[in-house]
Amino acid sequence: MSLYLDAMLPNRTQDQRARQDFVKSFRRHLALKVRSGLDEVYEARVKPKFEKAHGREPQERKEVRREMTQDPYYQFWSAMQRESQVLMYDSITDALEPQREQLIERAKELGRKAQGTLELHPELEIPKYHTAADIHLMPGGFHTEVVEDDVSAGVLYDAGLDIYAFGLMGPKKDLLVRTLINYYQKEYPNHPRPTKILDMGCAVGNSTTSWKEEYPDAEVHGIDVGAPCLRHAHARAESMGIPIHYKQENAEKTSYPDESFDLVVSVIMFHETSQSALPNILGESYRLLKPGGMMMRLDVPGCADPFGAFVMEWECKNTNENFANMYRATDMAATAIKMGFEEGKARNEGAAAKSFSPHFSSWPVVVGEK
């Protein structure tokens, strides 16, 4: 891995590297080997049992859940899957904690030479959907500060992406944003080249920097509610020589003036926002778009099949992805129209792409044009 990509991650001893490599391999084995056994168990045991009792196949994921959660194979896979999530953060924390102060100083040093900007607002109220539970089981979530000027949440998220997707996100962890960028360029080749871009829910900025790399003449902004993630994102971007303007903002209501951007984007943000926040963010996106501007949002896939829907809800039930089912049940285009976009100018689309999961190959994208 290039040195600049390592700049805001802790150095690792041989044992720490081996431990993280083990967790990454463990997750890959669970996803690519053990997970496929769930399909076999469902077809061979669970579905026939349900059909015998009810005279029909399961029609809803809750019916599948009721039966599958009693099966020992599913119980084994589920327990191991959750434990792999805990081990992931434990293995990162092992390297992070002794180097926390050095990483904070490294972020400050990079900030002193900054081409981009970082604007934090300690008075910002963190939304309850972030504070009520640790999303992903990440200790403290995106916003918690252990010490002054903390970057720990950013380190946990950044290093965790690589282990979570067992390396398939790529060295820059940009698989999903590249999916969105490629889709935008392929499907909307005649859309004017963006000059001012806003990345909402940017976390550690792995998506934000990709937009700047693709459109180097554009002014690119990234917002998030988590100050530790933004400090990490700012330092990471500066270490890469990429000027980004990061600001601590709630995407439901930002401080930017009307019609500030010609492209408003996000990657896997909406499934971590509440039912009340989601339409507010779409409405804010409309307000921020210039005439002729475009909104593009890529988020987690769903599945109409009851068994597939049951498996996809696993993280909702086990790792505090508490709003993903709500997101999957929401007609994003219809909601965008209710929040200001004209009929026909907001659409639900899908971006085909390589994925870190063999069980889906298309990512839902909501597009809104102003």
mmCIF file of C-alpha atoms in Angstrom:
data_model
loop_
_atom_site.group_PDB
_atom_site.id
_atom_site.type_symbol
_atom_site.label_atom_id
_atom_site.label_comp_id
_atom_site.label_asym_id
_atom_site.label_seq_id
_atom_site.Cartn_x
_atom_site.Cartn_y
_atom_site.Cartn_z
ATOM 1 C CA MET A 1 0.000 0.000 0.000
ATOM 2 C CA SER A 2 1.263 3.492 -0.828
ATOM 3 C CA LEU A 3 2.658 5.489 2.044
ATOM 4 C CA TYR A 4 0.101 8.295 1.675
ATOM 5 C CA LEU A 5 -2.753 5.849 2.216
ATOM 6 C CA ASP A 6 -1.133 4.719 5.456
ATOM 7 C CA ALA A 7 -0.523 8.226 6.764
ATOM 8 C CA MET A 8 -3.472 8.327 9.161
ATOM 9 C CA LEU A 9 -3.475 4.660 10.143
ATOM 10 C CA PRO A 10 -1.447 3.270 13.051
ATOM 11 C CA ASN A 11 1.776 1.406 12.418
ATOM 12 C CA ARG A 12 1.369 -2.297 13.170
ATOM 13 C CA THR A 13 3.650 -4.835 14.737
ATOM 14 C CA GLN A 14 3.988 -8.208 13.058
ATOM 15 C CA ASP A 15 1.553 -9.709 15.573
ATOM 16 C CA GLN A 16 -0.995 -6.909 15.074
ATOM 17 C CA ARG A 17 -0.803 -7.280 11.301
ATOM 18 C CA ALA A 18 -1.234 -11.045 11.614
ATOM 19 C CA ARG A 19 -4.248 -10.613 13.869
ATOM 20 C CA GLN A 20 -5.955 -8.250 11.438
ATOM 21 C CA ASP A 21 -5.116 -10.540 8.517
ATOM 22 C CA PHE A 22 -6.719 -13.406 10.405
ATOM 23 C CA VAL A 23 -9.937 -11.451 10.988
ATOM 24 C CA LYS A 24 -10.020 -10.439 7.322
ATOM 25 C CA SER A 25 -9.593 -14.081 6.251
ATOM 26 C CA PHE A 26 -12.171 -15.194 8.797
ATOM 27 C CA ARG A 27 -14.734 -12.751 7.387
ATOM 28 C CA ARG A 28 -13.948 -13.834 3.841
ATOM 29 C CA HIS A 29 -14.443 -17.492 4.792
ATOM 30 C CA LEU A 30 -17.768 -16.728 6.477
ATOM 31 C CA ALA A 31 -19.007 -14.698 3.512
ATOM 32 C CA LEU A 32 -17.833 -16.867 0.646
ATOM 33 C CA LYS A 33 -17.974 -20.360 2.132
ATOM 34 C CA VAL A 34 -20.139 -20.654 5.245
ATOM 35 C CA ARG A 35 -22.774 -18.164 4.027
ATOM 36 C CA SER A 36 -23.584 -20.304 0.966
ATOM 37 C CA GLY A 37 -24.636 -23.088 3.321
ATOM 38 C CA LEU A 38 -27.600 -20.978 4.442
ATOM 39 C CA ASP A 39 -29.174 -21.374 1.001
ATOM 40 C CA GLU A 40 -28.741 -25.148 1.185
ATOM 41 C CA VAL A 41 -30.188 -25.334 4.691
ATOM 42 C CA TYR A 42 -33.184 -23.237 3.654
ATOM 43 C CA GLU A 43 -33.942 -25.314 0.573
ATOM 44 C CA ALA A 44 -33.291 -28.718 2.187
ATOM 45 C CA ARG A 45 -34.713 -28.255 5.686
ATOM 46 C CA VAL A 46 -36.404 -24.986 6.501
ATOM 47 C CA LYS A 47 -38.632 -24.380 3.489
ATOM 48 C CA PRO A 48 -39.911 -28.000 3.250
ATOM 49 C CA LYS A 49 -40.745 -27.927 6.959
ATOM 50 C CA PHE A 50 -42.661 -24.671 6.546
ATOM 51 C CA GLU A 51 -44.495 -25.966 3.447
ATOM 52 C CA LYS A 52 -45.545 -29.112 5.299
ATOM 53 C CA ALA A 53 -46.939 -27.076 8.180
ATOM 54 C CA HIS A 54 -48.630 -24.301 6.144
ATOM 55 C CA GLY A 55 -49.256 -25.769 2.703
ATOM 56 C CA ARG A 56 -47.307 -22.975 0.980
ATOM 57 C CA GLU A 57 -43.858 -21.400 0.743
ATOM 58 C CA PRO A 58 -42.858 -18.557 3.101
ATOM 59 C CA GLN A 59 -44.082 -15.254 1.695
ATOM 60 C CA GLU A 60 -42.453 -12.736 4.048
ATOM 61 C CA ARG A 61 -39.017 -12.429 5.583
ATOM 62 C CA LYS A 62 -40.511 -12.630 9.099
ATOM 63 C CA GLU A 63 -41.811 -16.111 8.267
ATOM 64 C CA VAL A 64 -38.349 -17.125 7.086
ATOM 65 C CA ARG A 65 -36.807 -15.533 10.178
ATOM 66 C CA ARG A 66 -39.055 -17.434 12.544
ATOM 67 C CA GLU A 67 -37.911 -20.753 11.088
ATOM 68 C CA MET A 68 -34.291 -20.029 10.140
ATOM 69 C CA THR A 69 -33.328 -18.634 13.545
ATOM 70 C CA GLN A 70 -34.207 -22.019 15.069
ATOM 71 C CA ASP A 71 -31.807 -23.887 12.771
ATOM 72 C CA PRO A 72 -28.391 -24.752 14.295
ATOM 73 C CA TYR A 73 -26.490 -24.008 11.071
ATOM 74 C CA TYR A 74 -27.908 -20.486 10.920
ATOM 75 C CA GLN A 75 -27.216 -19.998 14.647
ATOM 76 C CA PHE A 76 -23.582 -20.998 14.118
ATOM 77 C CA TRP A 77 -23.114 -18.710 11.107
ATOM 78 C CA SER A 78 -24.838 -15.784 12.824
ATOM 79 C CA ALA A 79 -22.774 -16.105 16.001
ATOM 80 C CA MET A 80 -19.524 -16.309 14.039
ATOM 81 C CA GLN A 81 -20.510 -13.391 11.805
ATOM 82 C CA ARG A 82 -21.207 -11.158 14.787
ATOM 83 C CA GLU A 83 -18.024 -12.239 16.532
ATOM 84 C CA SER A 84 -16.032 -11.369 13.406
ATOM 85 C CA GLN A 85 -17.391 -7.813 13.642
ATOM 86 C CA VAL A 86 -16.273 -7.542 17.268
ATOM 87 C CA LEU A 87 -12.855 -9.029 16.477
ATOM 88 C CA MET A 88 -12.434 -6.545 13.634
ATOM 89 C CA TYR A 89 -12.616 -3.512 15.917
ATOM 90 C CA ASP A 90 -10.666 -5.222 18.693
ATOM 91 C CA SER A 91 -7.794 -5.927 16.309
ATOM 92 C CA ILE A 92 -7.700 -2.301 15.130
ATOM 93 C CA THR A 93 -7.977 -0.880 18.668
ATOM 94 C CA ASP A 94 -5.007 -3.021 19.729
ATOM 95 C CA ALA A 95 -2.810 -1.020 17.344
ATOM 96 C CA LEU A 96 -4.647 2.297 17.709
ATOM 97 C CA GLU A 97 -4.627 2.897 21.454
ATOM 98 C CA PRO A 98 -0.834 3.056 22.000
ATOM 99 C CA GLN A 99 -0.516 5.461 19.047
ATOM 100 C CA ARG A 100 -3.541 7.695 19.558
ATOM 101 C CA GLU A 101 -1.537 10.770 20.533
ATOM 102 C CA GLN A 102 0.892 10.336 17.622
ATOM 103 C CA LEU A 103 -2.006 10.091 15.188
ATOM 104 C CA ILE A 104 -3.590 13.233 16.627
ATOM 105 C CA GLU A 105 -0.298 15.084 16.222
ATOM 106 C CA ARG A 106 0.086 13.746 12.693
ATOM 107 C CA ALA A 107 -3.370 15.097 11.834
ATOM 108 C CA LYS A 108 -2.474 18.494 13.286
ATOM 109 C CA GLU A 109 0.798 18.608 11.352
ATOM 110 C CA LEU A 110 -0.948 17.787 8.093
ATOM 111 C CA GLY A 111 -3.573 20.409 8.927
ATOM 112 C CA ARG A 112 -0.928 23.111 9.324
ATOM 113 C CA LYS A 113 0.168 22.545 5.707
ATOM 114 C CA ALA A 114 -3.378 22.187 4.426
ATOM 115 C CA GLN A 115 -4.575 23.069 0.938
ATOM 116 C CA GLY A 116 -8.139 22.172 1.908
ATOM 117 C CA THR A 117 -10.097 23.238 4.977
ATOM 118 C CA LEU A 118 -11.632 21.711 8.113
ATOM 119 C CA GLU A 119 -14.486 23.458 9.934
ATOM 120 C CA LEU A 120 -15.809 21.854 13.116
ATOM 121 C CA HIS A 121 -18.825 22.887 15.194
ATOM 122 C CA PRO A 122 -18.691 21.393 18.709
ATOM 123 C CA GLU A 123 -22.134 22.857 19.461
ATOM 124 C CA LEU A 124 -23.747 20.746 16.716
ATOM 125 C CA GLU A 125 -26.357 18.391 18.165
ATOM 126 C CA ILE A 126 -25.550 14.830 17.112
ATOM 127 C CA PRO A 127 -28.723 13.135 15.817
ATOM 128 C CA LYS A 128 -30.274 10.541 18.108
ATOM 129 C CA TYR A 129 -30.005 7.898 15.395
ATOM 130 C CA HIS A 130 -26.230 8.161 15.846
ATOM 131 C CA THR A 131 -26.137 8.358 19.635
ATOM 132 C CA ALA A 132 -28.715 5.668 20.488
ATOM 133 C CA ALA A 133 -26.519 2.757 19.371
ATOM 134 C CA ASP A 134 -23.049 2.113 18.009
ATOM 135 C CA ILE A 135 -23.661 1.654 14.274
ATOM 136 C CA HIS A 136 -21.765 -1.375 12.882
ATOM 137 C CA LEU A 137 -20.882 -2.136 16.537
ATOM 138 C CA MET A 138 -18.051 0.367 16.055
ATOM 139 C CA PRO A 139 -17.173 1.463 19.610
ATOM 140 C CA GLY A 140 -18.508 4.965 20.162
ATOM 141 C CA GLY A 141 -19.888 5.279 16.645
ATOM 142 C CA PHE A 142 -18.738 8.043 14.288
ATOM 143 C CA HIS A 143 -18.899 10.939 16.746
ATOM 144 C CA THR A 144 -17.474 9.922 20.140
ATOM 145 C CA GLU A 145 -14.256 11.656 21.230
ATOM 146 C CA VAL A 146 -12.041 9.816 23.714
ATOM 147 C CA VAL A 147 -9.574 12.691 24.082
ATOM 148 C CA GLU A 148 -9.285 16.246 22.786
ATOM 149 C CA ASP A 149 -8.832 16.507 19.007
ATOM 150 C CA ASP A 150 -9.520 12.796 18.703
ATOM 151 C CA VAL A 151 -9.258 10.900 15.406
ATOM 152 C CA SER A 152 -9.991 7.423 16.802
ATOM 153 C CA ALA A 153 -13.410 6.998 15.160
ATOM 154 C CA GLY A 154 -11.861 7.847 11.809
ATOM 155 C CA VAL A 155 -9.104 5.282 12.290
ATOM 156 C CA LEU A 156 -11.584 2.583 13.308
ATOM 157 C CA TYR A 157 -13.795 3.279 10.298
ATOM 158 C CA ASP A 158 -10.960 3.592 7.777
ATOM 159 C CA ALA A 159 -9.064 0.480 8.866
ATOM 160 C CA GLY A 160 -12.340 -1.362 9.425
ATOM 161 C CA LEU A 161 -13.460 -0.906 5.806
ATOM 162 C CA ASP A 162 -10.563 -2.994 4.568
ATOM 163 C CA ILE A 163 -11.207 -5.838 7.013
ATOM 164 C CA TYR A 164 -15.008 -5.661 6.735
ATOM 165 C CA ALA A 165 -14.905 -6.190 2.962
ATOM 166 C CA PHE A 166 -11.853 -8.503 3.205
ATOM 167 C CA GLY A 167 -9.740 -6.257 0.985
ATOM 168 C CA LEU A 168 -12.200 -6.049 -1.918
ATOM 169 C CA MET A 169 -12.853 -2.319 -1.454
ATOM 170 C CA GLY A 170 -9.398 -1.677 -2.958
ATOM 171 C CA PRO A 171 -6.375 0.127 -1.474
ATOM 172 C CA LYS A 172 -8.255 3.445 -1.428
ATOM 173 C CA LYS A 173 -11.491 1.794 -0.206
ATOM 174 C CA ASP A 174 -13.242 3.406 -3.143
ATOM 175 C CA LEU A 175 -15.079 0.488 -4.772
ATOM 176 C CA LEU A 176 -18.551 1.878 -4.102
ATOM 177 C CA VAL A 177 -17.896 5.509 -4.959
ATOM 178 C CA ARG A 178 -16.169 4.400 -8.162
ATOM 179 C CA THR A 179 -19.320 2.436 -8.930
ATOM 180 C CA LEU A 180 -21.337 5.646 -8.581
ATOM 181 C CA ILE A 181 -18.868 7.767 -10.554
ATOM 182 C CA ASN A 182 -18.751 5.231 -13.380
ATOM 183 C CA TYR A 183 -22.544 5.046 -13.423
ATOM 184 C CA TYR A 184 -22.855 8.834 -13.527
ATOM 185 C CA GLN A 185 -20.412 9.120 -16.421
ATOM 186 C CA LYS A 186 -21.947 6.245 -18.383
ATOM 187 C CA GLU A 187 -25.619 7.103 -17.938
ATOM 188 C CA TYR A 188 -25.355 10.908 -17.984
ATOM 189 C CA PRO A 189 -22.497 11.669 -20.397
ATOM 190 C CA ASN A 190 -24.090 14.944 -21.505
ATOM 191 C CA HIS A 191 -24.565 16.328 -18.007
ATOM 192 C CA PRO A 192 -22.344 19.406 -17.553
ATOM 193 C CA ARG A 193 -19.031 18.679 -15.883
ATOM 194 C CA PRO A 194 -19.534 19.453 -12.167
ATOM 195 C CA THR A 195 -17.736 22.465 -10.764
ATOM 196 C CA LYS A 196 -18.933 22.266 -7.141
ATOM 197 C CA ILE A 197 -19.678 18.930 -5.448
ATOM 198 C CA LEU A 198 -21.086 18.102 -2.000
ATOM 199 C CA ASP A 199 -20.520 14.643 -0.502
ATOM 200 C CA MET A 200 -22.995 14.096 2.361
ATOM 201 C CA GLY A 201 -22.174 11.649 5.166
ATOM 202 C CA CYS A 202 -18.582 11.520 3.971
ATOM 203 C CA ALA A 203 -17.164 9.790 7.098
ATOM 204 C CA VAL A 204 -13.392 9.398 6.471
ATOM 205 C CA GLY A 205 -13.572 10.901 2.990
ATOM 206 C CA ASN A 206 -12.751 7.819 0.922
ATOM 207 C CA SER A 207 -15.628 8.800 -1.371
ATOM 208 C CA THR A 208 -14.949 12.549 -1.270
ATOM 209 C CA THR A 209 -11.353 12.304 -2.462
ATOM 210 C CA SER A 210 -12.430 10.100 -5.378
ATOM 211 C CA TRP A 211 -14.734 12.820 -6.712
ATOM 212 C CA LYS A 212 -11.876 15.320 -6.515
ATOM 213 C CA GLU A 213 -9.520 12.898 -8.263
ATOM 214 C CA GLU A 214 -12.079 12.462 -11.045
ATOM 215 C CA TYR A 215 -12.898 16.176 -11.313
ATOM 216 C CA PRO A 216 -9.721 17.983 -10.198
ATOM 217 C CA ASP A 217 -11.005 21.419 -11.262
ATOM 218 C CA ALA A 218 -14.146 21.092 -9.128
ATOM 219 C CA GLU A 219 -14.510 22.515 -5.632
ATOM 220 C CA VAL A 220 -15.356 19.489 -3.479
ATOM 221 C CA HIS A 221 -16.956 19.598 -0.028
ATOM 222 C CA GLY A 222 -17.589 16.762 2.432
ATOM 223 C CA ILE A 223 -19.895 16.916 5.455
ATOM 224 C CA ASP A 224 -20.526 14.591 8.383
ATOM 225 C CA VAL A 225 -21.734 14.876 11.981
ATOM 226 C CA GLY A 226 -18.682 13.089 13.410
ATOM 227 C CA ALA A 227 -15.751 15.390 14.265
ATOM 228 C CA PRO A 228 -13.211 12.546 14.784
ATOM 229 C CA CYS A 229 -14.036 11.148 11.342
ATOM 230 C CA LEU A 230 -13.696 14.591 9.763
ATOM 231 C CA ARG A 231 -10.306 15.239 11.380
ATOM 232 C CA HIS A 232 -9.155 11.908 10.011
ATOM 233 C CA ALA A 233 -10.690 12.631 6.582
ATOM 234 C CA HIS A 234 -9.020 16.047 6.373
ATOM 235 C CA ALA A 235 -5.585 14.694 7.329
ATOM 236 C CA ARG A 236 -5.982 11.713 4.990
ATOM 237 C CA ALA A 237 -6.869 13.974 2.052
ATOM 238 C CA GLU A 238 -3.970 16.316 2.817
ATOM 239 C CA SER A 239 -1.547 13.391 2.983
ATOM 240 C CA MET A 240 -2.735 12.468 -0.514
ATOM 241 C CA GLY A 241 -2.272 16.027 -1.755
ATOM 242 C CA ILE A 242 -6.006 16.391 -2.433
ATOM 243 C CA PRO A 243 -7.629 19.675 -1.294
ATOM 244 C CA ILE A 244 -11.111 19.047 0.132
ATOM 245 C CA HIS A 245 -13.325 21.338 2.208
ATOM 246 C CA TYR A 246 -14.643 19.352 5.179
ATOM 247 C CA LYS A 247 -17.310 20.700 7.516
ATOM 248 C CA GLN A 248 -19.187 19.282 10.512
ATOM 249 C CA GLU A 249 -22.825 19.531 9.451
ATOM 250 C CA ASN A 250 -26.106 17.674 9.775
ATOM 251 C CA ALA A 251 -27.251 16.776 6.245
ATOM 252 C CA GLU A 252 -30.875 17.450 7.253
ATOM 253 C CA LYS A 253 -30.150 21.182 7.500
ATOM 254 C CA THR A 254 -26.808 22.611 6.442
ATOM 255 C CA SER A 255 -25.435 26.153 6.573
ATOM 256 C CA TYR A 256 -24.749 26.391 2.829
ATOM 257 C CA PRO A 257 -26.749 28.965 0.834
ATOM 258 C CA ASP A 258 -29.468 27.963 -1.626
ATOM 259 C CA GLU A 259 -28.278 26.618 -4.987
ATOM 260 C CA SER A 260 -24.670 26.119 -3.861
ATOM 261 C CA PHE A 261 -23.820 22.877 -5.707
ATOM 262 C CA ASP A 262 -24.297 21.330 -9.109
ATOM 263 C CA LEU A 263 -23.761 17.786 -7.806
ATOM 264 C CA VAL A 264 -24.914 16.442 -4.402
ATOM 265 C CA VAL A 265 -23.899 12.848 -3.687
ATOM 266 C CA SER A 266 -23.619 10.191 -1.002
ATOM 267 C CA VAL A 267 -22.502 6.580 -0.711
ATOM 268 C CA ILE A 268 -24.163 4.197 1.805
ATOM 269 C CA MET A 269 -25.457 7.002 4.019
ATOM 270 C CA PHE A 270 -29.268 6.768 3.918
ATOM 271 C CA HIS A 271 -29.523 3.325 5.530
ATOM 272 C CA GLU A 272 -27.932 4.872 8.633
ATOM 273 C CA THR A 273 -30.438 7.713 8.949
ATOM 274 C CA SER A 274 -33.837 7.653 10.600
ATOM 275 C CA GLN A 275 -37.273 7.597 8.968
ATOM 276 C CA SER A 276 -37.806 11.254 9.820
ATOM 277 C CA ALA A 277 -34.321 12.339 8.703
ATOM 278 C CA LEU A 278 -34.414 10.710 5.269
ATOM 279 C CA PRO A 279 -36.975 13.052 3.630
ATOM 280 C CA ASN A 280 -35.350 16.065 5.282
ATOM 281 C CA ILE A 281 -32.035 15.186 3.641
ATOM 282 C CA LEU A 282 -33.693 14.823 0.245
ATOM 283 C CA GLY A 283 -35.373 18.202 0.706
ATOM 284 C CA GLU A 284 -32.079 19.789 1.736
ATOM 285 C CA SER A 285 -30.431 18.281 -1.333
ATOM 286 C CA TYR A 286 -33.018 19.946 -3.548
ATOM 287 C CA ARG A 287 -32.456 23.297 -1.836
ATOM 288 C CA LEU A 288 -28.696 23.068 -2.298
ATOM 289 C CA LEU A 289 -28.775 22.154 -5.987
ATOM 290 C CA LYS A 290 -28.241 24.781 -8.637
ATOM 291 C CA PRO A 291 -30.757 24.829 -11.531
ATOM 292 C CA GLY A 292 -29.698 21.997 -13.820
ATOM 293 C CA GLY A 293 -27.855 20.296 -10.950
ATOM 294 C CA MET A 294 -28.111 16.632 -10.046
ATOM 295 C CA MET A 295 -28.387 14.508 -6.904
ATOM 296 C CA MET A 296 -26.999 10.950 -6.964
ATOM 297 C CA ARG A 297 -27.238 8.586 -3.973
ATOM 298 C CA LEU A 298 -25.952 5.012 -3.866
ATOM 299 C CA ASP A 299 -26.978 2.792 -0.980
ATOM 300 C CA VAL A 300 -27.438 -0.794 0.177
ATOM 301 C CA PRO A 301 -29.337 -3.295 -1.981
ATOM 302 C CA GLY A 302 -32.586 -4.966 -1.075
ATOM 303 C CA CYS A 303 -34.182 -8.225 -2.153
ATOM 304 C CA ALA A 304 -37.789 -9.080 -3.019
ATOM 305 C CA ASP A 305 -37.319 -12.786 -2.300
ATOM 306 C CA PRO A 306 -38.326 -13.575 1.325
ATOM 307 C CA PHE A 307 -35.205 -15.641 2.034
ATOM 308 C CA GLY A 308 -32.855 -13.078 0.463
ATOM 309 C CA ALA A 309 -34.582 -10.274 2.369
ATOM 310 C CA PHE A 310 -34.165 -12.224 5.613
ATOM 311 C CA VAL A 311 -30.414 -12.687 5.072
ATOM 312 C CA MET A 312 -29.945 -9.043 4.084
ATOM 313 C CA GLU A 313 -31.598 -7.865 7.305
ATOM 314 C CA TRP A 314 -28.983 -9.703 9.399
ATOM 315 C CA GLU A 315 -27.026 -6.517 10.116
ATOM 316 C CA CYS A 316 -30.234 -4.743 11.178
ATOM 317 C CA LYS A 317 -30.810 -7.371 13.852
ATOM 318 C CA ASN A 318 -27.222 -7.996 14.903
ATOM 319 C CA THR A 319 -24.893 -5.040 14.307
ATOM 320 C CA ASN A 320 -27.075 -1.960 14.862
ATOM 321 C CA GLU A 321 -27.861 -1.176 11.229
ATOM 322 C CA ASN A 322 -31.188 -0.167 12.681
ATOM 323 C CA PHE A 323 -32.655 1.740 9.736
ATOM 324 C CA ALA A 324 -31.623 -0.401 6.757
ATOM 325 C CA ASN A 325 -34.975 -2.208 6.543
ATOM 326 C CA MET A 326 -36.747 1.141 6.626
ATOM 327 C CA TYR A 327 -34.533 2.446 3.840
ATOM 328 C CA ARG A 328 -35.146 -0.636 1.696
ATOM 329 C CA ALA A 329 -38.906 -0.199 2.098
ATOM 330 C CA THR A 330 -38.790 3.476 1.064
ATOM 331 C CA ASP A 331 -39.545 4.612 -2.467
ATOM 332 C CA MET A 332 -36.695 7.091 -2.651
ATOM 333 C CA ALA A 333 -37.805 8.722 -5.902
ATOM 334 C CA ALA A 334 -41.361 9.228 -4.647
ATOM 335 C CA THR A 335 -40.021 10.720 -1.413
ATOM 336 C CA ALA A 336 -37.693 13.030 -3.349
ATOM 337 C CA ILE A 337 -40.677 14.282 -5.371
ATOM 338 C CA LYS A 338 -42.594 14.992 -2.169
ATOM 339 C CA MET A 339 -39.588 16.992 -0.966
ATOM 340 C CA GLY A 340 -39.367 19.293 -3.996
ATOM 341 C CA PHE A 341 -38.088 17.431 -7.053
ATOM 342 C CA GLU A 342 -40.407 17.616 -10.069
ATOM 343 C CA GLU A 343 -42.362 14.570 -11.215
ATOM 344 C CA GLY A 344 -40.212 12.600 -13.650
ATOM 345 C CA LYS A 345 -36.989 14.251 -12.482
ATOM 346 C CA ALA A 346 -36.421 11.874 -9.580
ATOM 347 C CA ARG A 347 -35.853 8.203 -10.428
ATOM 348 C CA ASN A 348 -34.894 4.942 -8.773
ATOM 349 C CA GLU A 349 -32.090 3.393 -10.803
ATOM 350 C CA GLY A 350 -29.483 0.679 -10.308
ATOM 351 C CA ALA A 351 -25.720 0.570 -10.838
ATOM 352 C CA ALA A 352 -24.308 -2.818 -11.806
ATOM 353 C CA ALA A 353 -20.859 -3.408 -10.357
ATOM 354 C CA LYS A 354 -18.380 -5.786 -8.898
ATOM 355 C CA SER A 355 -19.117 -6.248 -5.226
ATOM 356 C CA PHE A 356 -17.540 -7.545 -2.046
ATOM 357 C CA SER A 357 -20.559 -9.834 -1.739
ATOM 358 C CA PRO A 358 -21.337 -12.600 -4.262
ATOM 359 C CA HIS A 359 -25.037 -12.348 -3.418
ATOM 360 C CA PHE A 360 -25.801 -9.059 -5.172
ATOM 361 C CA SER A 361 -24.318 -7.214 -8.133
ATOM 362 C CA SER A 362 -26.501 -4.113 -8.412
ATOM 363 C CA TRP A 363 -26.570 -1.115 -6.083
ATOM 364 C CA PRO A 364 -29.686 1.086 -5.910
ATOM 365 C CA VAL A 365 -29.158 4.691 -6.967
ATOM 366 C CA VAL A 366 -31.685 7.495 -6.577
ATOM 367 C CA VAL A 367 -31.206 10.302 -9.083
ATOM 368 C CA GLY A 368 -32.760 13.737 -8.802
ATOM 369 C CA GLU A 369 -32.446 16.531 -11.354
ATOM 370 C CA LYS A 370 -33.344 20.146 -10.689
#
